[in-house]
Amino acid sequence: MNPEEVLDDKKFLGHPRGVGALAAGNFFNSFAWGALYAILIFYLYTPYTKGLGFTEGQAASMITAMAACNSIFGILGSWLADRVLGMRKALIIGNMVKGTAFAVLAIPAFSLTQGRIFALIALFLMALPIMGASNASLTGQLYRKSDNGRRDAAFTIHGIANNIAGLVAPVLVGQIGMKNYHIGFLIAAIAAFLYGAVIFITQHKYFGTLGEKPVKPLEEGKFGKIFTRFMIIMVVFIGTIVVLVLNKVMSFQGVLNIITSATFIIPIVFLTNLMSKKDLTAMDRRRMKPFLKLFSAQIVMALCGTMLTSTVAIFIDQKINRNIFGFEVAPGSVGTIYTVLGLALAPVFVWLWTKTRATNIRTTYKYGWGILFSALGYGLLTIPIILFKDSAPYSLLWMVFYYLFLTFSDNLVWPIGSSLVAKLSPDAYDTQMQTAWGQAGTIGNGIALILFNFYQTADEQVNLFPIMTALLLITAVFIFMFSKNIEKDMV
């Protein structure tokens, strides 16, 4: 297929067939990560021999640090996709690395030391997202810049695929994890490898030449020099940290402090470099203004995502009554409620954006309302910890309504945000702009690492709920106030 045929393709629910392949990839990606997050934090702080015996605060910090490094190295992944591999190869290789990371965790811990070493190796490999933002960028390339409605719907279709995976993974792996964590990690690894397989099989038939080659390839022979320098720097850097830790010159907290600093410095440097590119047009530079305003709001939303996999997960484990008719629901399986609600509501939003007048609603208003719904969700969780502080464990209904608000938020914030970035991206830096958007997650993780220094136990971390409520409300007001100015610069 030539590029025009791909753009005109409507054989997958009115969309290009490549959207179907990428949605399948999103399904396996979400299944893999959903399976991992359903059990990882509990595996880390459950006592040996079943788990690795870290403290709750250490477990939350380790997962957040991994996610932060994943976001940071996402810059490298997107650079590789744009300049060396092409988006399709980046997706294939990236999922091979990710699958290997999960497979390492699937190896049983024959001793506490071996288990912790394997966990650190796995977390390091998880922090290497070779594919960067290639899925989102390749999705954006399947549409013309003016095709706003279908592109919004495409990212919502991805959301549906994510939700289907999120329905199955926590139930299956969460319950299995109560018996054997390592089987759950093996299932996650298989899902990651399947993602790479889907792209490998469909790449030529569904995408034509899109994503086959780097958008802006390096000069011949230049990659080898860059790669050699990068590896030398990484070996020296990691080796230095290992030596300092082994000699007790640097502590666990010292390593986290280095990562925290990097979560702020690297995104700022990356964004500054991207905005200073000499080949950006006047229109590209004008569109950077609304991007930066939305990016500021996305940092707060990314912090919410970090809380879901750490603070909220610990809250469910230790503060929520999970017994239903005498059956104990695994803490990692409670998130299935979130997914069921997402599956029920996502098709409604696809219909709204493609078949009704709602498609004409100001895009920034959709985004602002999404942030407001997140604020309401965290505000809801604040009620029991203030009014019923001594009545824990709390009813599971608190989580049901919290997830309901977050589902509305997700369908407004995440697909709309990705679609906006696709619209605002310069053609030569499409993947890097999606990666820049993802750096909001890096900064969000950095903020979480700082917060976890002060809020370590389950009893302390619940105090983050009212803080998040206030922060989200302020952010929503910011978006509504500047909506007209943001959209004026998007044209």
Coordinates of C-alpha atoms in Angstrom, one line a residue:
M1 CA 0.0 0.0 0.0
N2 CA 1.2 3.5 -0.8
P3 CA 0.8 6.2 1.9
E4 CA -2.4 7.7 0.3
E5 CA -4.1 4.3 0.3
V6 CA -3.2 3.9 3.9
L7 CA -4.7 7.3 4.8
D8 CA -7.9 6.5 2.8
D9 CA -8.2 3.0 4.3
K10 CA -11.5 2.5 6.2
K11 CA -11.6 -1.3 6.5
F12 CA -11.2 -1.4 10.3
L13 CA -14.4 0.1 11.8
G14 CA -14.1 3.1 9.4
H15 CA -10.4 3.4 10.2
P16 CA -7.1 2.2 8.6
R17 CA -6.3 -1.4 9.3
G18 CA -3.1 -0.3 10.9
V19 CA -5.2 1.1 13.8
G20 CA -6.4 -2.4 14.4
A21 CA -2.9 -3.8 14.6
L22 CA -1.8 -1.0 16.9
A23 CA -4.9 -1.4 19.0
A24 CA -4.0 -5.1 19.4
G25 CA -0.5 -4.0 20.3
N26 CA -2.0 -1.7 22.9
F27 CA -4.1 -4.6 24.2
F28 CA -1.0 -6.8 24.8
N29 CA 1.0 -3.9 26.1
S30 CA -1.7 -3.0 28.7
F31 CA -2.2 -6.7 29.5
A32 CA 1.6 -7.0 30.2
W33 CA 1.8 -3.9 32.3
G34 CA -1.6 -4.6 34.0
A35 CA -0.4 -8.1 34.9
L36 CA 2.8 -6.7 36.3
Y37 CA 1.3 -3.9 38.3
A38 CA -1.4 -6.2 39.7
I39 CA 1.3 -8.0 41.7
L40 CA 4.6 -6.1 41.6
I41 CA 4.3 -3.8 44.6
F42 CA 2.9 -6.6 46.7
Y43 CA 5.7 -8.9 45.6
L44 CA 8.2 -6.3 46.6
Y45 CA 6.9 -5.6 50.2
T46 CA 5.5 -9.1 51.0
P47 CA 7.9 -10.9 53.4
Y48 CA 10.3 -13.5 52.1
T49 CA 9.8 -16.4 51.1
K50 CA 6.7 -15.3 49.2
G51 CA 8.0 -11.8 48.4
L52 CA 11.2 -9.7 48.7
G53 CA 10.6 -8.1 52.1
F54 CA 11.1 -4.4 51.2
T55 CA 9.2 -1.8 53.2
E56 CA 6.1 -0.2 51.7
G57 CA 7.9 3.1 51.2
Q58 CA 10.8 1.4 49.5
A59 CA 8.5 -0.6 47.2
A60 CA 6.5 2.5 46.2
S61 CA 9.8 4.4 45.6
M62 CA 11.3 1.6 43.5
I63 CA 8.3 1.3 41.2
T64 CA 8.1 5.1 40.8
A65 CA 11.8 5.3 40.1
M66 CA 11.5 2.6 37.5
A67 CA 8.6 4.5 35.9
A68 CA 10.6 7.7 36.0
C69 CA 13.6 6.1 34.3
N70 CA 11.2 4.5 31.8
S71 CA 10.0 8.0 30.9
I72 CA 13.5 9.5 30.8
F73 CA 14.8 6.7 28.5
G74 CA 11.6 7.1 26.4
I75 CA 13.5 10.1 25.0
L76 CA 16.2 7.7 23.8
G77 CA 13.6 5.3 22.5
S78 CA 11.9 7.9 20.4
W79 CA 15.2 9.3 19.1
L80 CA 16.1 5.7 18.0
A81 CA 12.7 5.4 16.3
D82 CA 13.0 8.8 14.5
R83 CA 16.7 8.6 13.6
V84 CA 17.8 4.9 13.5
L85 CA 15.2 2.2 13.6
G86 CA 11.9 3.5 12.3
M87 CA 8.8 3.2 14.4
R88 CA 7.9 -0.3 13.5
K89 CA 11.3 -1.8 14.4
A90 CA 11.3 0.2 17.6
L91 CA 8.0 -1.4 18.6
I92 CA 9.3 -4.9 17.8
I93 CA 12.7 -4.6 19.6
G94 CA 11.2 -2.6 22.5
N95 CA 8.7 -5.3 23.3
M96 CA 11.4 -8.0 23.2
V97 CA 13.4 -6.1 25.8
K98 CA 10.2 -5.6 27.9
G99 CA 9.3 -9.2 27.7
T100 CA 12.7 -10.2 28.8
A101 CA 12.4 -7.9 31.9
F102 CA 9.2 -9.6 32.9
A103 CA 10.6 -13.0 32.3
V104 CA 13.5 -12.3 34.7
L105 CA 10.9 -11.7 37.5
A106 CA 9.3 -15.0 36.6
I107 CA 12.4 -16.9 37.8
P108 CA 11.7 -18.1 41.3
A109 CA 13.7 -16.4 44.2
F110 CA 15.9 -19.2 45.6
S111 CA 17.3 -16.8 48.2
L112 CA 16.4 -13.3 49.3
T113 CA 19.6 -11.9 47.8
Q114 CA 19.1 -13.6 44.4
G115 CA 15.4 -12.4 44.3
R116 CA 16.4 -8.8 45.0
I117 CA 19.2 -8.9 42.4
F118 CA 16.8 -10.3 39.8
A119 CA 14.2 -7.7 40.7
L120 CA 16.7 -4.8 40.2
I121 CA 17.8 -6.3 36.8
A122 CA 14.2 -6.5 35.8
L123 CA 13.4 -3.0 36.9
F124 CA 16.5 -1.7 35.0
L125 CA 15.3 -3.5 31.8
M126 CA 11.8 -2.1 32.3
A127 CA 13.4 1.4 32.3
L128 CA 14.5 0.9 28.7
P129 CA 11.5 1.7 26.5
I130 CA 13.2 1.2 23.1
M131 CA 9.9 1.9 21.3
G132 CA 9.4 5.3 22.9
A133 CA 6.2 6.9 21.7
S134 CA 6.1 5.0 18.4
N135 CA 2.6 3.5 18.9
A136 CA 1.0 7.0 19.3
S137 CA 3.2 8.5 16.6
L138 CA 2.4 5.7 14.1
T139 CA -1.3 6.1 14.9
G140 CA -1.1 9.8 14.2
Q141 CA 0.6 9.2 10.8
L142 CA -2.4 7.0 9.7
Y143 CA -4.5 10.2 9.4
R144 CA -4.3 13.6 7.7
K145 CA -3.7 16.6 10.0
S146 CA -7.3 17.8 9.2
D147 CA -8.9 14.4 10.1
N148 CA -9.5 15.4 13.7
G149 CA -12.7 13.4 14.4
R150 CA -11.3 10.0 13.2
R151 CA -8.0 10.6 14.9
D152 CA -9.7 11.4 18.2
A153 CA -11.7 8.2 17.8
A154 CA -8.6 6.2 16.9
F155 CA -7.0 7.0 20.2
T156 CA -10.2 6.2 22.0
I157 CA -10.2 2.8 20.3
H158 CA -6.8 2.3 21.7
G159 CA -8.3 3.2 25.1
I160 CA -10.9 0.5 24.6
A161 CA -8.2 -2.1 23.8
N162 CA -6.4 -1.0 26.9
N163 CA -9.5 -1.4 29.0
I164 CA -10.2 -4.9 27.7
A165 CA -6.7 -5.9 28.7
G166 CA -7.1 -4.2 32.0
L167 CA -10.3 -6.2 32.6
V168 CA -8.6 -9.6 32.2
A169 CA -5.1 -9.0 33.5
P170 CA -5.8 -7.9 37.1
V171 CA -8.4 -10.6 37.6
L172 CA -6.3 -13.4 36.2
V173 CA -2.9 -12.4 37.4
G174 CA -4.0 -10.7 40.6
Q175 CA -5.6 -13.9 41.9
I176 CA -2.7 -16.1 40.6
G177 CA -0.3 -13.7 42.4
M178 CA -1.9 -14.5 45.7
K179 CA -0.7 -18.1 45.2
N180 CA 2.4 -17.6 43.0
Y181 CA 3.8 -14.3 41.9
H182 CA 6.2 -15.8 39.4
I183 CA 3.5 -17.4 37.2
G184 CA 1.9 -13.9 37.0
F185 CA 5.2 -12.4 35.8
L186 CA 5.5 -15.2 33.2
I187 CA 2.0 -14.3 31.8
A188 CA 3.1 -10.6 31.6
A189 CA 6.2 -11.6 29.6
I190 CA 4.2 -13.6 27.1
A191 CA 1.9 -10.7 26.5
A192 CA 4.8 -8.4 25.8
F193 CA 6.3 -10.7 23.3
L194 CA 2.9 -11.0 21.5
Y195 CA 2.8 -7.2 21.1
G196 CA 6.1 -7.4 19.1
A197 CA 4.8 -10.3 17.1
V198 CA 1.6 -8.5 16.0
I199 CA 3.6 -5.6 14.6
F200 CA 6.1 -7.9 12.9
I201 CA 3.3 -9.8 11.1
T202 CA 1.2 -6.9 10.0
Q203 CA 3.8 -4.2 9.3
H204 CA 4.0 -4.5 5.5
K205 CA 0.3 -5.2 4.7
Y206 CA -1.3 -2.6 6.9
F207 CA 1.2 0.3 7.1
G208 CA 2.8 0.3 3.6
T209 CA 5.9 2.4 4.0
L210 CA 4.7 4.3 7.1
G211 CA 7.1 3.8 10.0
E212 CA 9.3 1.5 8.0
K213 CA 12.3 3.9 8.0
P214 CA 13.5 6.6 10.3
V215 CA 11.8 9.9 9.7
K216 CA 15.1 11.8 9.9
P217 CA 17.9 9.2 9.5
L218 CA 21.4 9.7 10.8
E219 CA 24.3 10.1 8.5
E220 CA 25.9 6.7 7.6
G221 CA 28.3 5.5 10.3
K222 CA 27.3 8.2 12.9
F223 CA 25.1 5.8 15.0
G224 CA 28.1 3.5 15.8
K225 CA 30.0 6.4 17.3
I226 CA 27.1 7.7 19.3
F227 CA 26.2 4.3 20.6
T228 CA 29.8 3.6 21.7
R229 CA 30.0 6.9 23.6
F230 CA 26.6 6.3 25.2
M231 CA 27.6 2.8 26.4
I232 CA 30.8 4.1 27.9
I233 CA 29.0 6.9 29.7
M234 CA 26.3 4.4 31.0
V235 CA 28.9 1.8 32.2
V236 CA 30.9 4.4 34.0
F237 CA 27.8 6.0 35.5
I238 CA 26.2 2.8 36.7
G239 CA 29.5 1.3 37.8
T240 CA 30.2 4.3 39.9
I241 CA 26.9 4.1 41.6
V242 CA 27.3 0.4 42.3
V243 CA 30.7 0.9 43.8
L244 CA 29.5 3.8 46.0
V245 CA 26.5 1.7 47.2
L246 CA 28.6 -1.4 47.9
N247 CA 31.1 0.7 49.9
K248 CA 28.2 2.3 51.8
V249 CA 29.3 5.8 50.5
M250 CA 25.8 6.2 48.9
S251 CA 22.5 4.9 50.3
F252 CA 19.3 3.6 48.7
Q253 CA 17.9 7.1 49.2
G254 CA 20.9 8.6 47.6
V255 CA 20.3 6.6 44.4
L256 CA 16.6 7.8 44.5
N257 CA 17.8 11.4 44.9
I258 CA 19.9 11.1 41.7
I259 CA 16.9 9.7 39.8
T260 CA 14.6 12.4 41.2
S261 CA 17.0 15.1 40.0
A262 CA 17.1 13.6 36.6
T263 CA 13.3 13.5 36.3
F264 CA 13.3 17.3 36.3
I265 CA 16.6 18.1 34.5
I266 CA 16.3 15.8 31.5
P267 CA 12.8 16.7 30.5
I268 CA 13.6 20.4 30.6
V269 CA 16.7 19.9 28.5
F270 CA 14.8 17.7 26.1
L271 CA 12.0 20.2 25.7
T272 CA 14.4 23.1 25.3
N273 CA 16.4 21.3 22.6
L274 CA 13.2 20.3 20.7
M275 CA 11.9 23.9 20.7
S276 CA 15.2 25.3 19.5
K277 CA 15.3 23.1 16.4
K278 CA 16.4 25.4 13.4
D279 CA 14.1 23.7 10.9
L280 CA 10.9 24.4 12.8
T281 CA 8.5 26.7 10.9
A282 CA 6.8 29.8 12.3
M283 CA 3.6 27.7 12.6
D284 CA 5.5 25.0 14.5
R285 CA 6.8 27.5 16.9
R286 CA 3.4 29.1 17.5
R287 CA 2.0 25.7 18.2
M288 CA 4.6 25.1 20.9
K289 CA 2.8 27.6 23.1
P290 CA -0.4 25.6 23.6
F291 CA 1.7 22.5 23.9
L292 CA 3.6 23.8 26.9
K293 CA 0.4 25.0 28.6
L294 CA -1.2 21.6 28.2
F295 CA 2.0 19.9 29.2
S296 CA 1.9 21.7 32.5
A297 CA -1.5 20.3 33.2
Q298 CA -0.5 16.8 32.0
I299 CA 2.2 16.7 34.7
V300 CA -0.5 16.8 37.4
M301 CA -2.5 14.1 35.6
A302 CA 0.7 12.0 35.3
L303 CA 1.1 12.3 39.1
C304 CA -2.4 10.8 39.4
G305 CA -1.3 7.8 37.3
T306 CA 1.7 7.3 39.6
M307 CA -0.6 7.3 42.6
L308 CA -2.7 4.5 41.1
T309 CA 0.2 2.1 41.0
S310 CA 1.6 3.0 44.4
T311 CA -0.5 4.9 46.9
V312 CA -3.9 3.8 45.8
A313 CA -2.6 0.2 45.5
I314 CA -1.4 0.2 49.1
F315 CA -4.6 1.9 50.2
I316 CA -6.6 -1.0 48.6
D317 CA -4.4 -3.6 50.2
Q318 CA -4.5 -2.2 53.7
K319 CA -7.5 0.0 54.0
I320 CA -10.3 -1.5 51.9
N321 CA -12.5 -4.5 52.9
R322 CA -12.0 -6.9 50.0
N323 CA -14.2 -9.8 51.2
I324 CA -17.3 -10.3 49.0
F325 CA -19.7 -13.1 50.1
G326 CA -16.8 -14.8 51.9
F327 CA -14.4 -14.6 48.9
E328 CA -11.2 -12.5 49.3
V329 CA -10.5 -10.5 46.2
A330 CA -6.8 -10.0 45.6
P331 CA -5.8 -6.3 46.0
G332 CA -4.4 -6.3 42.4
S333 CA -7.8 -7.5 41.1
V334 CA -9.8 -4.6 42.5
G335 CA -8.7 -2.5 39.6
T336 CA -11.0 -4.6 37.4
I337 CA -13.8 -2.4 38.5
Y338 CA -12.0 0.5 36.9
T339 CA -11.6 -1.5 33.7
V340 CA -15.3 -2.6 33.5
L341 CA -16.4 1.0 33.9
G342 CA -13.9 2.0 31.2
L343 CA -15.2 -0.6 28.8
A344 CA -18.8 0.5 29.4
L345 CA -18.1 4.2 28.8
A346 CA -15.4 4.3 26.2
P347 CA -17.7 3.4 23.2
V348 CA -20.0 6.2 24.3
F349 CA -17.2 8.7 23.9
V350 CA -16.2 7.2 20.5
W351 CA -19.8 7.8 19.4
L352 CA -19.9 11.3 20.9
W353 CA -16.8 12.4 19.1
T354 CA -17.7 10.9 15.7
K355 CA -21.5 10.9 15.4
T356 CA -22.9 13.8 17.4
R357 CA -22.5 17.5 17.7
A358 CA -20.2 16.9 20.7
T359 CA -17.3 16.6 18.2
N360 CA -17.5 20.4 17.9
I361 CA -17.0 21.0 21.6
R362 CA -13.8 22.9 22.2
T363 CA -11.0 20.3 22.6
T364 CA -9.5 22.0 25.6
Y365 CA -12.9 22.0 27.4
K366 CA -12.9 18.2 27.0
Y367 CA -9.5 18.1 28.5
G368 CA -10.4 20.4 31.4
W369 CA -13.5 18.5 32.3
G370 CA -11.3 15.3 32.4
I371 CA -9.0 16.9 35.0
L372 CA -12.1 18.1 37.0
F373 CA -13.4 14.5 37.2
S374 CA -10.1 13.3 38.5
A375 CA -10.3 16.0 41.2
L376 CA -13.7 14.7 42.2
G377 CA -12.4 11.1 42.4
Y378 CA -9.6 12.0 44.8
G379 CA -12.0 14.3 46.7
L380 CA -14.2 11.2 47.2
L381 CA -11.3 9.2 48.7
T382 CA -10.6 12.1 51.1
I383 CA -14.0 11.7 52.7
P384 CA -13.5 8.3 54.6
I385 CA -10.0 9.1 55.7
I386 CA -11.2 12.4 57.3
L387 CA -14.7 11.5 58.5
F388 CA -14.2 7.8 59.3
K389 CA -10.6 7.7 60.1
D390 CA -10.9 5.0 62.8
S391 CA -13.4 2.8 60.9
A392 CA -11.0 1.1 58.5
P393 CA -11.3 -1.2 56.6
Y394 CA -13.6 0.9 54.4
S395 CA -16.3 -0.4 52.1
L396 CA -15.3 -1.4 48.6
L397 CA -18.0 1.1 47.3
W398 CA -15.6 4.0 47.9
M399 CA -13.3 2.5 45.3
V400 CA -16.2 1.9 42.9
F401 CA -17.2 5.5 42.8
Y402 CA -13.6 6.7 42.8
Y403 CA -13.0 4.5 39.7
L404 CA -16.2 5.9 38.1
F405 CA -14.9 9.5 38.3
L406 CA -11.5 8.3 37.0
T407 CA -13.1 6.6 34.0
F408 CA -14.8 9.8 32.9
S409 CA -11.5 11.5 33.3
D410 CA -9.5 9.0 31.3
N411 CA -11.9 9.2 28.3
L412 CA -11.5 12.9 28.3
V413 CA -7.8 13.4 29.2
W414 CA -5.7 10.7 27.7
P415 CA -7.1 10.2 24.1
I416 CA -7.8 13.9 23.7
G417 CA -4.3 14.8 25.0
S418 CA -2.6 12.3 22.5
S419 CA -4.8 13.6 19.7
L420 CA -3.8 17.2 20.5
V421 CA -0.1 16.3 20.4
A422 CA -0.6 14.6 17.0
K423 CA -2.2 17.7 15.7
L424 CA 0.4 20.1 17.1
S425 CA 3.5 18.0 16.1
P426 CA 5.9 19.1 13.4
D427 CA 6.1 16.4 10.7
A428 CA 9.8 15.8 11.2
Y429 CA 9.5 15.5 15.0
D430 CA 6.3 13.6 15.4
T431 CA 7.6 10.8 17.7
Q432 CA 9.8 13.2 19.7
M433 CA 6.8 15.4 20.3
Q434 CA 4.8 12.4 21.6
T435 CA 7.9 11.6 23.8
A436 CA 8.0 15.2 25.0
W437 CA 4.4 14.8 26.0
G438 CA 5.3 11.6 27.9
Q439 CA 8.0 13.6 29.8
A440 CA 5.1 15.0 31.9
G441 CA 5.0 11.5 33.3
T442 CA 8.8 11.7 34.1
I443 CA 8.3 15.0 36.1
G444 CA 5.1 13.5 37.7
N445 CA 7.2 10.5 38.9
G446 CA 9.9 12.9 40.2
I447 CA 7.3 14.8 42.3
A448 CA 6.0 11.4 43.6
L449 CA 9.5 10.4 44.7
I450 CA 9.8 13.6 46.7
L451 CA 6.4 13.1 48.3
F452 CA 7.3 9.5 49.2
N453 CA 10.1 10.8 51.3
F454 CA 7.5 12.4 53.6
Y455 CA 4.7 9.9 53.2
Q456 CA 6.0 6.3 53.5
T457 CA 3.5 4.1 55.3
A458 CA -0.1 3.4 54.3
D459 CA -1.4 5.7 57.1
E460 CA 0.8 8.5 55.9
Q461 CA 0.1 8.2 52.2
V462 CA -3.6 8.6 52.5
N463 CA -2.9 12.3 53.3
L464 CA -1.9 12.6 49.6
F465 CA -5.5 12.3 48.6
P466 CA -6.7 15.8 49.7
I467 CA -3.4 17.3 48.3
M468 CA -4.2 15.7 44.9
T469 CA -7.8 17.0 45.1
A470 CA -6.7 20.6 45.5
L471 CA -3.9 20.4 42.9
L472 CA -6.3 18.9 40.3
L473 CA -9.0 21.6 40.9
I474 CA -6.4 24.4 40.5
T475 CA -5.2 22.7 37.2
A476 CA -8.8 22.4 35.8
V477 CA -9.4 26.1 36.5
F478 CA -6.2 26.9 34.7
I479 CA -7.3 25.0 31.6
F480 CA -10.7 26.6 31.5
M481 CA -9.3 30.1 32.0
F482 CA -6.8 29.9 29.2
S483 CA -8.9 27.7 26.8
K484 CA -9.5 30.4 24.2
N485 CA -5.8 31.4 24.1
I486 CA -4.7 27.8 23.8
E487 CA -7.0 27.0 20.9
K488 CA -6.2 30.2 19.1
D489 CA -2.5 29.2 18.8
M490 CA -3.4 25.7 17.7
V491 CA -4.8 26.8 14.3

